[in-house]
mmCIF file of C-alpha atoms and ligand atoms in Angstrom:
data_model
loop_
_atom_site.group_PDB
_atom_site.id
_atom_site.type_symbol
_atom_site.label_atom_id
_atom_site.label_comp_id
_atom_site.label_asym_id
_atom_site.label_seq_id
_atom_site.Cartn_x
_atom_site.Cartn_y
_atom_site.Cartn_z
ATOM 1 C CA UNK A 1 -146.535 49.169 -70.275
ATOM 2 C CA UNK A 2 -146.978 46.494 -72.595
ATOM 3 C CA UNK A 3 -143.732 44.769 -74.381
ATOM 4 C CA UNK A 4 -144.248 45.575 -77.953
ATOM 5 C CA UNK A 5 -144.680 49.216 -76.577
ATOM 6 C CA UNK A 6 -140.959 49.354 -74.923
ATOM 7 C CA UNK A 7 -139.834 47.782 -77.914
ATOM 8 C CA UNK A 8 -141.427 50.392 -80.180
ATOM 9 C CA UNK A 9 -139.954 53.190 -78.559
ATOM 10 C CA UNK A 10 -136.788 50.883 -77.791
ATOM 11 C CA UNK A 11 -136.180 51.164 -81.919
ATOM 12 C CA UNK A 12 -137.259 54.521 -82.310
ATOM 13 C CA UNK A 13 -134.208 55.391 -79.716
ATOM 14 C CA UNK A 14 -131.950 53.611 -81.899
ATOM 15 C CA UNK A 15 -132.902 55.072 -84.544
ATOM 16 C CA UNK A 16 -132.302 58.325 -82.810
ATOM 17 C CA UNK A 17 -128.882 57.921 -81.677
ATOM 18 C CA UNK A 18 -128.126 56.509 -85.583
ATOM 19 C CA UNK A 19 -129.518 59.132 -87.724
ATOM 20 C CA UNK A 20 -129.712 62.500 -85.679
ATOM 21 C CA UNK A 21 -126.184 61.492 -83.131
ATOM 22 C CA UNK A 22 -124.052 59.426 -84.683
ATOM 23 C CA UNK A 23 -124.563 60.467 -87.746
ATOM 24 C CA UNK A 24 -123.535 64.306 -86.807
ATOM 25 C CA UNK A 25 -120.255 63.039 -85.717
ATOM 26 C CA UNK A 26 -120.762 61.852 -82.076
ATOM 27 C CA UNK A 27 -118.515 58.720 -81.514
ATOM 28 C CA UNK A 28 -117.710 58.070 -77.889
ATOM 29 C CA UNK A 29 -119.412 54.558 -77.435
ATOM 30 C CA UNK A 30 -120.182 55.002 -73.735
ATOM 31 C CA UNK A 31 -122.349 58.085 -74.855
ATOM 32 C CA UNK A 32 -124.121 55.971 -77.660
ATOM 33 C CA UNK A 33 -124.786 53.024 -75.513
ATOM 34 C CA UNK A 34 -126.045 56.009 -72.855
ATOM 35 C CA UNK A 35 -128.856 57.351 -75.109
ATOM 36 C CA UNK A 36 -129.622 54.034 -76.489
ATOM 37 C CA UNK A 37 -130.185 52.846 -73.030
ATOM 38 C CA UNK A 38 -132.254 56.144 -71.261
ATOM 39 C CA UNK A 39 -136.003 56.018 -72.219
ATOM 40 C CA UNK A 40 -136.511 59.827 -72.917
ATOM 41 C CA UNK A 41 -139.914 59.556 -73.301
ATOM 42 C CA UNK A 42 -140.664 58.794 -69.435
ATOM 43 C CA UNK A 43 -139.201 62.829 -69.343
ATOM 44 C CA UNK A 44 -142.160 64.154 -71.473
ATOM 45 C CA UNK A 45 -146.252 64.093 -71.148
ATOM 46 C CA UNK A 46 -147.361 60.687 -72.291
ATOM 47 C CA UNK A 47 -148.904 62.989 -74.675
ATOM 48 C CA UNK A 48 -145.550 63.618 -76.334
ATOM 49 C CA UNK A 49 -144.626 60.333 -76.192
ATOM 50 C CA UNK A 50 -144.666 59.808 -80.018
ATOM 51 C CA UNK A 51 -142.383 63.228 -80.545
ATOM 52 C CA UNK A 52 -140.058 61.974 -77.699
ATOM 53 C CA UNK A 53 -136.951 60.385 -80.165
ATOM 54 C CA UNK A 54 -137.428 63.536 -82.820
ATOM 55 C CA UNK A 55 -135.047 65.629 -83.808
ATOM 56 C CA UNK A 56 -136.535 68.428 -81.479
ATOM 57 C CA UNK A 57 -136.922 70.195 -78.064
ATOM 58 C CA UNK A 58 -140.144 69.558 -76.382
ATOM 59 C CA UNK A 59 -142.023 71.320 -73.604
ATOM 60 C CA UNK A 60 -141.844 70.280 -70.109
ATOM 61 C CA UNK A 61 -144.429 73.018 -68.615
ATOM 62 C CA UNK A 62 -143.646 76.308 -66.832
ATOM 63 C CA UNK A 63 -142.079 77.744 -70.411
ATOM 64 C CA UNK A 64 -139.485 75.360 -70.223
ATOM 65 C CA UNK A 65 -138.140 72.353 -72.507
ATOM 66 C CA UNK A 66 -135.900 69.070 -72.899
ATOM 67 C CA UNK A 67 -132.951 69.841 -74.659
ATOM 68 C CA UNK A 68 -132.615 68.171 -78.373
ATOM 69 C CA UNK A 69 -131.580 64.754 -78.291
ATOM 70 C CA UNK A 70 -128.419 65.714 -80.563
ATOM 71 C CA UNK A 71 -127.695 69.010 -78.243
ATOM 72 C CA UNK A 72 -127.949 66.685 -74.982
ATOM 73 C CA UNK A 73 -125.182 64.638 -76.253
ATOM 74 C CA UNK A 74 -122.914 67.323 -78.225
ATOM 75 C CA UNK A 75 -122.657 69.008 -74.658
ATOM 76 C CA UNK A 76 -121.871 65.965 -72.773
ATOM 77 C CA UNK A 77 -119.181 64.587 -75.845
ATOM 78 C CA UNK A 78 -117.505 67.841 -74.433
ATOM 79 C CA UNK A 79 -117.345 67.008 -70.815
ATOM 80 C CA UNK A 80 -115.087 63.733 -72.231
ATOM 81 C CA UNK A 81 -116.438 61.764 -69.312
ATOM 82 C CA UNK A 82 -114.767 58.531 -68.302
ATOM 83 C CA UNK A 83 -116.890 57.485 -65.575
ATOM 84 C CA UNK A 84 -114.783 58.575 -61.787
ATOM 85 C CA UNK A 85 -116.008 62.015 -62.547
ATOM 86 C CA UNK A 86 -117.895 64.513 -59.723
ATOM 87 C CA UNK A 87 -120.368 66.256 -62.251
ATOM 88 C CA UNK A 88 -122.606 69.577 -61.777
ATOM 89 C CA UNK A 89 -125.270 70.368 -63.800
ATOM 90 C CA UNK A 90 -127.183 73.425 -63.656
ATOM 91 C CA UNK A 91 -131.039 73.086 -64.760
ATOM 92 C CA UNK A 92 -132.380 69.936 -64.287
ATOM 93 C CA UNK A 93 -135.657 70.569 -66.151
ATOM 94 C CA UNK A 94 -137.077 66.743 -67.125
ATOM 95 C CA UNK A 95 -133.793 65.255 -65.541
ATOM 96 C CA UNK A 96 -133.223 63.915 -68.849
ATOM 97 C CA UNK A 97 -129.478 65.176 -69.243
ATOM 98 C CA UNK A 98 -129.279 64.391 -65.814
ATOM 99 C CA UNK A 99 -129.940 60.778 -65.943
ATOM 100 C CA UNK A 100 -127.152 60.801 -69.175
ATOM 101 C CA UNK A 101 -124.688 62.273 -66.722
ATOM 102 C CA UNK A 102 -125.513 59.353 -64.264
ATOM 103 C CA UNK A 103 -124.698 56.802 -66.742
ATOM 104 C CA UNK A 104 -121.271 58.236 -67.297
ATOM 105 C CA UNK A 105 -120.085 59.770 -64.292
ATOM 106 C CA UNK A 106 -119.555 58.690 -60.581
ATOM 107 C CA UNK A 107 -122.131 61.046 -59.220
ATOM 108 C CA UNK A 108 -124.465 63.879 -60.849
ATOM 109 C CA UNK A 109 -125.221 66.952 -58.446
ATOM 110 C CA UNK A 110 -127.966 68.753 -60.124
ATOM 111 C CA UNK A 111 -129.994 72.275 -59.361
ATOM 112 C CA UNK A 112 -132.767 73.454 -60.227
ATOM 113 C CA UNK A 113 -134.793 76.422 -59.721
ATOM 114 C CA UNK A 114 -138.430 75.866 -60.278
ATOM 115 C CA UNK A 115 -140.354 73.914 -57.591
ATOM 116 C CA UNK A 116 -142.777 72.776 -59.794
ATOM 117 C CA UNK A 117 -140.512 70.532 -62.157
ATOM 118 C CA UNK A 118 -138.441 68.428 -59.412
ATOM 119 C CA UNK A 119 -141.113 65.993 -58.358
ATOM 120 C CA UNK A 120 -141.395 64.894 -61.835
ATOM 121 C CA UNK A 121 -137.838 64.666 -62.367
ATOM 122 C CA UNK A 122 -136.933 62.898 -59.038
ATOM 123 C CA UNK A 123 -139.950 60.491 -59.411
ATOM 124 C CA UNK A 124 -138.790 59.435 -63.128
ATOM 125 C CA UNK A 125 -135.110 58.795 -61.968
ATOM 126 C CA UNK A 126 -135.845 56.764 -59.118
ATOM 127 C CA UNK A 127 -138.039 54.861 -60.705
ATOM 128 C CA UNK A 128 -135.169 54.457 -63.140
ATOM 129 C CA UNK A 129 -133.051 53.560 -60.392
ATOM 130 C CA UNK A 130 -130.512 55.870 -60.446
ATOM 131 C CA UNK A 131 -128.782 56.588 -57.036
ATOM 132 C CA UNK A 132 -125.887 58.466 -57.659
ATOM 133 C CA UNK A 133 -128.019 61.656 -58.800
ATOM 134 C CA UNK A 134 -128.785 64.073 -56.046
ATOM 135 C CA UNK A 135 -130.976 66.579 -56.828
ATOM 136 C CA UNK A 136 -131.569 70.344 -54.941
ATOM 137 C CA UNK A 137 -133.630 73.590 -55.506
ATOM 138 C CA UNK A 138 -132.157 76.737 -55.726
ATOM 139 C CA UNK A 139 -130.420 78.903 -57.449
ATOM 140 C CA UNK A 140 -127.986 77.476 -59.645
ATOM 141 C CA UNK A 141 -126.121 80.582 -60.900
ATOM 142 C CA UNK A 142 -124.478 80.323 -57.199
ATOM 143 C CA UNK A 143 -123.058 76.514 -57.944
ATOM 144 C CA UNK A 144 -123.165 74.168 -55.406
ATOM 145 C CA UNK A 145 -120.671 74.918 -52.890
ATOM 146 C CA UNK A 146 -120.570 72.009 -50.628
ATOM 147 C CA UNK A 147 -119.495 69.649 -53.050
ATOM 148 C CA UNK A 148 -117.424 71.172 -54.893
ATOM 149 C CA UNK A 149 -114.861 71.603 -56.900
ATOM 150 C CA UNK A 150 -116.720 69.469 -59.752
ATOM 151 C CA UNK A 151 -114.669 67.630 -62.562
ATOM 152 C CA UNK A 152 -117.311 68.719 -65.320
ATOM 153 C CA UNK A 153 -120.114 71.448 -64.975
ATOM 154 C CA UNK A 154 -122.713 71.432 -67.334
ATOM 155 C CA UNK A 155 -125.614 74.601 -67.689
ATOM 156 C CA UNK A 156 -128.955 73.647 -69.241
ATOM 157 C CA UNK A 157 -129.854 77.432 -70.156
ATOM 158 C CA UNK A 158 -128.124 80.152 -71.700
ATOM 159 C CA UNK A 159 -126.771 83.298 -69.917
ATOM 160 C CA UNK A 160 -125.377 86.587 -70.595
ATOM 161 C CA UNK A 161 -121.968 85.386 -68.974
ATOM 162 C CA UNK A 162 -120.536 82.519 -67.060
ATOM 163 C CA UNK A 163 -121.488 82.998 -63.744
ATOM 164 C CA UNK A 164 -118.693 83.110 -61.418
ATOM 165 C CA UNK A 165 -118.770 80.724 -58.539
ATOM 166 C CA UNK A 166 -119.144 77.987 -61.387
ATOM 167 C CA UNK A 167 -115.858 78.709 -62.249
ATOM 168 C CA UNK A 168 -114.269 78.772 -58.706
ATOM 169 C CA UNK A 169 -116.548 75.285 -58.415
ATOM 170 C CA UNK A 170 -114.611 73.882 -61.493
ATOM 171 C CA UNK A 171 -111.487 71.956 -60.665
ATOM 172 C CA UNK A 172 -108.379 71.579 -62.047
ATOM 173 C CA UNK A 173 -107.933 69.978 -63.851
ATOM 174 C CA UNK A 174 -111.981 70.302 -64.938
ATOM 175 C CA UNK A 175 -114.812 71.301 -67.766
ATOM 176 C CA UNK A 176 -117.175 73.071 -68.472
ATOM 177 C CA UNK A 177 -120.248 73.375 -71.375
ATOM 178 C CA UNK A 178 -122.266 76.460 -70.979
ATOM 179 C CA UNK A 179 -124.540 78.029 -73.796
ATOM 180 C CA UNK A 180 -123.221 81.937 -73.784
ATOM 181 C CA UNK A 181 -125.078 84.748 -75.707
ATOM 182 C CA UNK A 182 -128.417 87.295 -75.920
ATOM 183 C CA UNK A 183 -131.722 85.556 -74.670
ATOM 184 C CA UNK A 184 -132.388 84.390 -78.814
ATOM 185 C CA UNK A 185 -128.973 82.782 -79.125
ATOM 186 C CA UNK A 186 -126.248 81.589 -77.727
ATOM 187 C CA UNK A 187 -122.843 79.819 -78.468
ATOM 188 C CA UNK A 188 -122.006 76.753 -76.995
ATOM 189 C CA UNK A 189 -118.851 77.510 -74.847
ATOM 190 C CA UNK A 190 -116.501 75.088 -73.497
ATOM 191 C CA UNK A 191 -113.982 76.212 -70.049
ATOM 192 C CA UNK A 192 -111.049 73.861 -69.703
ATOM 193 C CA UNK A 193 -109.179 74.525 -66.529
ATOM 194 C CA UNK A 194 -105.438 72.967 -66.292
ATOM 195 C CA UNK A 195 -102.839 73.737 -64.340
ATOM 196 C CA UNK A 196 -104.289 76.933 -62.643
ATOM 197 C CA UNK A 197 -105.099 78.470 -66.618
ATOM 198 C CA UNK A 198 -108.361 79.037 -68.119
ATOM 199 C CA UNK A 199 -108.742 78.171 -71.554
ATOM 200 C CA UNK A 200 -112.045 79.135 -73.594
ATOM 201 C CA UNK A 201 -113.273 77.212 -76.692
ATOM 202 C CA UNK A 202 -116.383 78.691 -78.688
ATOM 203 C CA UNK A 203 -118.308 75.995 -80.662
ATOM 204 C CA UNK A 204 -121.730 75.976 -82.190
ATOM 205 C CA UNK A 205 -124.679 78.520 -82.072
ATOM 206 C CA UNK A 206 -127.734 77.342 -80.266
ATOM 207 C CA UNK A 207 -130.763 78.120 -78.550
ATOM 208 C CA UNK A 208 -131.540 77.702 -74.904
ATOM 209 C CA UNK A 209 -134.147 79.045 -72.184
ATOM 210 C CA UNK A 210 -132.809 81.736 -70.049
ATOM 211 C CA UNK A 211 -130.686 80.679 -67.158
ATOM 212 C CA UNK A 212 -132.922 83.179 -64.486
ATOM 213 C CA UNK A 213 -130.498 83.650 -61.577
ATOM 214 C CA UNK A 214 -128.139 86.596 -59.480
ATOM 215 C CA UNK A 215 -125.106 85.224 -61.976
ATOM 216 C CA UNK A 216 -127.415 85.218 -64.795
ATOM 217 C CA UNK A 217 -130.844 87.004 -66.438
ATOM 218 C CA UNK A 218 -132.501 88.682 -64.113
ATOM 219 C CA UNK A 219 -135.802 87.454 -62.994
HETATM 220 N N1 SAH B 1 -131.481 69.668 -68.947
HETATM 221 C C1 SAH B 1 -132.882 70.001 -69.002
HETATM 222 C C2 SAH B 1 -133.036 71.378 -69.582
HETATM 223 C C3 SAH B 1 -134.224 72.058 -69.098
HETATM 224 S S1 SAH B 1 -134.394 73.716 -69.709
HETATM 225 C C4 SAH B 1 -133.652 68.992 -69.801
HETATM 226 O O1 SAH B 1 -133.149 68.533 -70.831
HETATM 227 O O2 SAH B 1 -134.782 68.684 -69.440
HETATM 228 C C5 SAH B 1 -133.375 74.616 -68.589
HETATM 229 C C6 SAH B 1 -133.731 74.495 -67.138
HETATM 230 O O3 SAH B 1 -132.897 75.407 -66.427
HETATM 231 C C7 SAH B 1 -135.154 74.876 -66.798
HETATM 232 O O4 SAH B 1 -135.748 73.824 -66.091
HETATM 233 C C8 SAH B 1 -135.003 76.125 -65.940
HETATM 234 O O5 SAH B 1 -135.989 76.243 -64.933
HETATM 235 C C9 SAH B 1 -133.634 75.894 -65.336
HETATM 236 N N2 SAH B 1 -132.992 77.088 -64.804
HETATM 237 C C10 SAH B 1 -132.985 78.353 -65.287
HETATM 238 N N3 SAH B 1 -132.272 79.166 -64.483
HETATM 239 C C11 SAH B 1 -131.809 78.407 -63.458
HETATM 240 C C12 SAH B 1 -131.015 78.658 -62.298
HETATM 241 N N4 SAH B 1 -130.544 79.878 -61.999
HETATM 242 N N5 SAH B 1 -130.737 77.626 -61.476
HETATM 243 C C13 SAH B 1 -131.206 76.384 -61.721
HETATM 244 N N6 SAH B 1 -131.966 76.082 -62.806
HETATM 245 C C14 SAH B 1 -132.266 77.073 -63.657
#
Protein backbone atom coordinates (compact mmCIF):
# COMPACT_ATOMS: atom_id res chain seq x y z
CA UNK A 1 0.00 0.00 0.00
CA UNK A 2 1.29 3.20 -0.91
CA UNK A 3 2.76 5.71 1.97
CA UNK A 4 0.44 8.58 1.80
CA UNK A 5 -2.28 5.79 2.11
CA UNK A 6 -0.91 4.42 5.69
CA UNK A 7 -0.53 7.85 6.58
CA UNK A 8 -4.13 8.73 5.70
CA UNK A 9 -5.60 6.16 7.67
CA UNK A 10 -2.56 6.59 10.22
CA UNK A 11 -4.41 10.25 11.06
CA UNK A 12 -7.76 9.14 10.76
CA UNK A 13 -6.78 6.58 13.80
CA UNK A 14 -5.64 9.42 15.72
CA UNK A 15 -8.25 11.16 15.23
CA UNK A 16 -10.26 8.25 16.44
CA UNK A 17 -8.69 7.57 19.63
CA UNK A 18 -8.92 11.74 20.24
CA UNK A 19 -12.43 12.51 19.55
CA UNK A 20 -14.58 9.24 20.00
CA UNK A 21 -11.86 7.53 23.11
CA UNK A 22 -10.23 9.91 24.81
CA UNK A 23 -12.55 12.22 24.68
CA UNK A 24 -15.31 9.82 26.47
CA UNK A 25 -13.03 9.53 29.34
CA UNK A 26 -10.57 6.70 28.42
CA UNK A 27 -7.08 7.61 29.91
CA UNK A 28 -4.82 4.64 30.39
CA UNK A 29 -1.90 5.61 27.94
CA UNK A 30 -0.90 2.03 27.12
CA UNK A 31 -4.56 1.65 25.73
CA UNK A 32 -4.25 4.99 23.67
CA UNK A 33 -0.90 4.24 22.28
CA UNK A 34 -2.69 0.52 21.58
CA UNK A 35 -5.42 1.85 19.24
CA UNK A 36 -3.24 4.46 17.83
CA UNK A 37 -0.87 1.79 16.87
CA UNK A 38 -3.48 -1.30 15.48
CA UNK A 39 -4.58 -0.57 11.85
CA UNK A 40 -8.34 -1.56 12.21
CA UNK A 41 -9.00 -1.27 8.85
CA UNK A 42 -6.87 -4.49 7.78
CA UNK A 43 -10.07 -6.19 10.07
CA UNK A 44 -12.77 -4.97 7.57
CA UNK A 45 -13.46 -5.45 3.56
CA UNK A 46 -11.18 -3.04 1.79
CA UNK A 47 -14.54 -1.92 0.89
CA UNK A 48 -15.07 -0.51 4.37
CA UNK A 49 -11.91 0.78 4.56
CA UNK A 50 -13.06 4.47 4.58
CA UNK A 51 -15.81 3.63 7.57
CA UNK A 52 -13.01 1.70 9.43
CA UNK A 53 -11.97 4.75 12.23
CA UNK A 54 -15.96 5.82 12.57
CA UNK A 55 -17.71 5.96 15.39
CA UNK A 56 -19.52 2.60 14.44
CA UNK A 57 -19.73 -1.26 14.29
CA UNK A 58 -19.16 -2.68 10.94
CA UNK A 59 -19.95 -6.03 9.36
CA UNK A 60 -17.53 -8.76 9.15
CA UNK A 61 -19.88 -11.39 7.16
CA UNK A 62 -21.86 -14.34 8.55
CA UNK A 63 -24.29 -11.62 10.56
CA UNK A 64 -21.55 -10.66 12.56
CA UNK A 65 -19.56 -7.26 13.32
CA UNK A 66 -16.35 -5.42 14.81
CA UNK A 67 -17.13 -3.99 17.93
CA UNK A 68 -17.14 0.09 18.07
CA UNK A 69 -13.87 1.50 18.33
CA UNK A 70 -14.99 3.32 21.73
CA UNK A 71 -16.77 -0.13 23.04
CA UNK A 72 -13.40 -2.12 22.14
CA UNK A 73 -11.53 0.03 24.45
CA UNK A 74 -14.24 0.80 27.34
CA UNK A 75 -14.17 -3.12 27.79
CA UNK A 76 -10.53 -3.52 27.81
CA UNK A 77 -10.02 -0.02 30.27
CA UNK A 78 -11.94 -2.58 32.55
CA UNK A 79 -9.65 -5.50 32.36
CA UNK A 80 -6.87 -2.73 33.92
CA UNK A 81 -4.20 -4.62 32.04
CA UNK A 82 -0.57 -4.10 32.92
CA UNK A 83 1.04 -6.24 30.50
CA UNK A 84 2.12 -10.02 32.62
CA UNK A 85 -1.49 -10.84 32.20
CA UNK A 86 -2.92 -14.54 30.78
CA UNK A 87 -6.05 -13.10 28.86
CA UNK A 88 -9.26 -15.04 27.38
CA UNK A 89 -11.38 -13.67 25.04
CA UNK A 90 -14.43 -15.18 23.83
CA UNK A 91 -15.43 -14.23 20.05
CA UNK A 92 -12.74 -13.41 18.04
CA UNK A 93 -14.79 -12.15 15.06
CA UNK A 94 -12.13 -9.74 12.89
CA UNK A 95 -9.45 -10.38 15.70
CA UNK A 96 -9.53 -6.79 16.12
CA UNK A 97 -10.00 -6.77 20.06
CA UNK A 98 -7.82 -9.54 19.93
CA UNK A 99 -4.83 -7.95 18.50
CA UNK A 100 -5.61 -4.88 21.38
CA UNK A 101 -5.34 -7.60 23.99
CA UNK A 102 -1.92 -8.65 22.44
CA UNK A 103 -0.53 -5.29 22.79
CA UNK A 104 -1.29 -5.21 26.47
CA UNK A 105 -1.12 -8.52 27.82
CA UNK A 106 1.50 -11.41 27.93
CA UNK A 107 -0.56 -13.76 25.87
CA UNK A 108 -4.25 -13.59 24.28
CA UNK A 109 -6.11 -17.09 24.10
CA UNK A 110 -9.00 -16.46 21.90
CA UNK A 111 -12.22 -18.73 20.65
CA UNK A 112 -14.22 -18.58 18.24
CA UNK A 113 -17.07 -20.39 16.88
CA UNK A 114 -17.59 -19.84 13.24
CA UNK A 115 -15.16 -21.55 10.82
CA UNK A 116 -15.61 -19.20 8.31
CA UNK A 117 -14.13 -16.00 10.14
CA UNK A 118 -10.68 -17.50 11.58
CA UNK A 119 -8.66 -17.58 8.40
CA UNK A 120 -9.21 -13.98 8.04
CA UNK A 121 -8.47 -13.22 11.48
CA UNK A 122 -5.32 -15.45 11.83
CA UNK A 123 -4.00 -14.26 8.38
CA UNK A 124 -4.38 -10.39 9.45
CA UNK A 125 -2.53 -10.98 12.85
CA UNK A 126 0.29 -12.75 11.56
CA UNK A 127 0.83 -10.63 9.08
CA UNK A 128 0.79 -8.11 11.91
CA UNK A 129 3.19 -10.11 13.65
CA UNK A 130 1.68 -10.90 16.63
CA UNK A 131 2.85 -14.21 18.32
CA UNK A 132 1.55 -14.28 21.58
CA UNK A 133 -2.20 -14.69 20.24
CA UNK A 134 -3.34 -18.24 19.89
CA UNK A 135 -6.35 -18.69 18.34
CA UNK A 136 -9.01 -22.01 18.49
CA UNK A 137 -12.55 -22.96 17.21
CA UNK A 138 -15.10 -24.01 19.34
CA UNK A 139 -17.36 -23.26 21.58
CA UNK A 140 -16.49 -20.55 23.75
CA UNK A 141 -19.36 -20.62 26.30
CA UNK A 142 -17.22 -23.78 27.67
CA UNK A 143 -13.87 -21.44 28.27
CA UNK A 144 -10.76 -22.76 27.54
CA UNK A 145 -9.82 -25.23 30.02
CA UNK A 146 -6.29 -26.06 29.38
CA UNK A 147 -4.99 -22.82 30.03
CA UNK A 148 -6.66 -21.68 32.46
CA UNK A 149 -7.33 -19.91 35.14
CA UNK A 150 -7.04 -16.53 33.00
CA UNK A 151 -6.16 -13.11 34.73
CA UNK A 152 -8.85 -11.20 32.51
CA UNK A 153 -11.71 -12.79 30.36
CA UNK A 154 -13.25 -10.78 27.93
CA UNK A 155 -16.82 -11.93 25.80
CA UNK A 156 -17.35 -10.30 22.41
CA UNK A 157 -21.27 -11.10 22.40
CA UNK A 158 -23.94 -10.75 24.74
CA UNK A 159 -25.67 -13.62 26.66
CA UNK A 160 -28.56 -14.31 28.77
CA UNK A 161 -26.08 -15.10 31.76
CA UNK A 162 -22.44 -15.56 32.45
CA UNK A 163 -21.68 -18.82 31.47
CA UNK A 164 -20.20 -20.83 34.11
CA UNK A 165 -16.90 -22.45 33.39
CA UNK A 166 -15.76 -18.74 32.56
CA UNK A 167 -16.05 -18.09 35.96
CA UNK A 168 -14.28 -21.25 37.36
CA UNK A 169 -11.57 -20.17 34.37
CA UNK A 170 -11.21 -16.69 36.09
CA UNK A 171 -8.49 -16.48 38.68
CA UNK A 172 -8.07 -14.91 41.70
CA UNK A 173 -7.32 -12.58 41.86
CA UNK A 174 -8.93 -11.93 38.04
CA UNK A 175 -11.61 -9.93 35.62
CA UNK A 176 -13.98 -10.15 33.74
CA UNK A 177 -16.13 -7.81 30.94
CA UNK A 178 -19.12 -9.56 29.62
CA UNK A 179 -22.17 -7.78 27.87
CA UNK A 180 -25.33 -9.36 30.01
CA UNK A 181 -29.01 -8.89 28.90
CA UNK A 182 -32.07 -9.93 26.20
CA UNK A 183 -30.73 -10.51 22.54
CA UNK A 184 -31.58 -6.29 21.83
CA UNK A 185 -29.56 -5.16 24.83
CA UNK A 186 -27.33 -5.79 27.16
CA UNK A 187 -25.34 -4.21 30.13
CA UNK A 188 -21.84 -4.22 30.21
CA UNK A 189 -20.93 -6.32 33.36
CA UNK A 190 -17.72 -6.41 35.06
CA UNK A 191 -16.72 -9.88 37.60
CA UNK A 192 -13.87 -9.06 39.94
CA UNK A 193 -12.72 -12.12 41.76
CA UNK A 194 -10.44 -11.49 45.06
CA UNK A 195 -9.74 -13.45 47.67
CA UNK A 196 -12.15 -16.40 46.87
CA UNK A 197 -15.35 -13.48 46.60
CA UNK A 198 -17.19 -12.53 43.61
CA UNK A 199 -17.95 -9.07 43.21
CA UNK A 200 -20.36 -7.79 40.29
CA UNK A 201 -20.23 -4.24 38.81
CA UNK A 202 -23.05 -3.21 36.19
CA UNK A 203 -21.91 -0.39 33.82
CA UNK A 204 -23.28 0.83 30.55
CA UNK A 205 -26.11 -0.49 28.22
CA UNK A 206 -24.97 -1.79 24.91
CA UNK A 207 -25.59 -3.82 22.04
CA UNK A 208 -23.86 -6.99 21.03
CA UNK A 209 -24.47 -10.15 18.65
CA UNK A 210 -25.65 -13.15 20.44
CA UNK A 211 -23.05 -15.22 22.15
CA UNK A 212 -24.62 -18.80 20.39
CA UNK A 213 -23.29 -21.51 22.73
CA UNK A 214 -24.50 -24.53 25.57
CA UNK A 215 -23.68 -21.54 28.34
CA UNK A 216 -25.36 -19.10 26.22
CA UNK A 217 -28.36 -18.53 23.34
CA UNK A 218 -29.22 -21.43 21.98
CA UNK A 219 -28.38 -22.09 18.45
N1 LIG B 1 -14.27 -9.03 19.07
C1 LIG B 1 -14.88 -9.19 17.78
C2 LIG B 1 -16.38 -9.25 17.95
C3 LIG B 1 -17.03 -10.03 16.92
S1 LIG B 1 -18.78 -10.18 17.14
C4 LIG B 1 -14.50 -8.08 16.84
O1 LIG B 1 -14.42 -6.93 17.28
O2 LIG B 1 -14.32 -8.33 15.66
C5 LIG B 1 -18.89 -11.52 18.28
C6 LIG B 1 -18.25 -12.80 17.84
O3 LIG B 1 -18.57 -13.79 18.82
C7 LIG B 1 -18.75 -13.34 16.52
O4 LIG B 1 -17.65 -13.57 15.68
C8 LIG B 1 -19.46 -14.64 16.90
O5 LIG B 1 -19.35 -15.65 15.92
C9 LIG B 1 -18.71 -15.02 18.16
N2 LIG B 1 -19.40 -15.97 19.02
C10 LIG B 1 -20.71 -16.06 19.32
N3 LIG B 1 -20.94 -17.09 20.16
C11 LIG B 1 -19.74 -17.68 20.40
C12 LIG B 1 -19.30 -18.80 21.17
N4 LIG B 1 -20.15 -19.55 21.88
N5 LIG B 1 -17.99 -19.10 21.18
C13 LIG B 1 -17.10 -18.38 20.46
N6 LIG B 1 -17.45 -17.31 19.71
C14 LIG B 1 -18.75 -16.96 19.67
Amino acid sequence: MSQKRNDHFRIARERMVESQIAARGIHDPRLLEAMKKVPRHLFVDEALWDQAYGDSPLPIGHGQTISQPYIVARMTQELGLQGHEKVLEIGTGSGYQTAILAELAARVYSVERITALLPRAKKVLDELGYHNILIKLDDGTWGWKEHAPYDAIIVTAGTPSIPNPLIKQLNDPGIMVVPVGDEYSQTLTKIVKHDGKIDTIYMEGVRFVKLIGDHGWRA
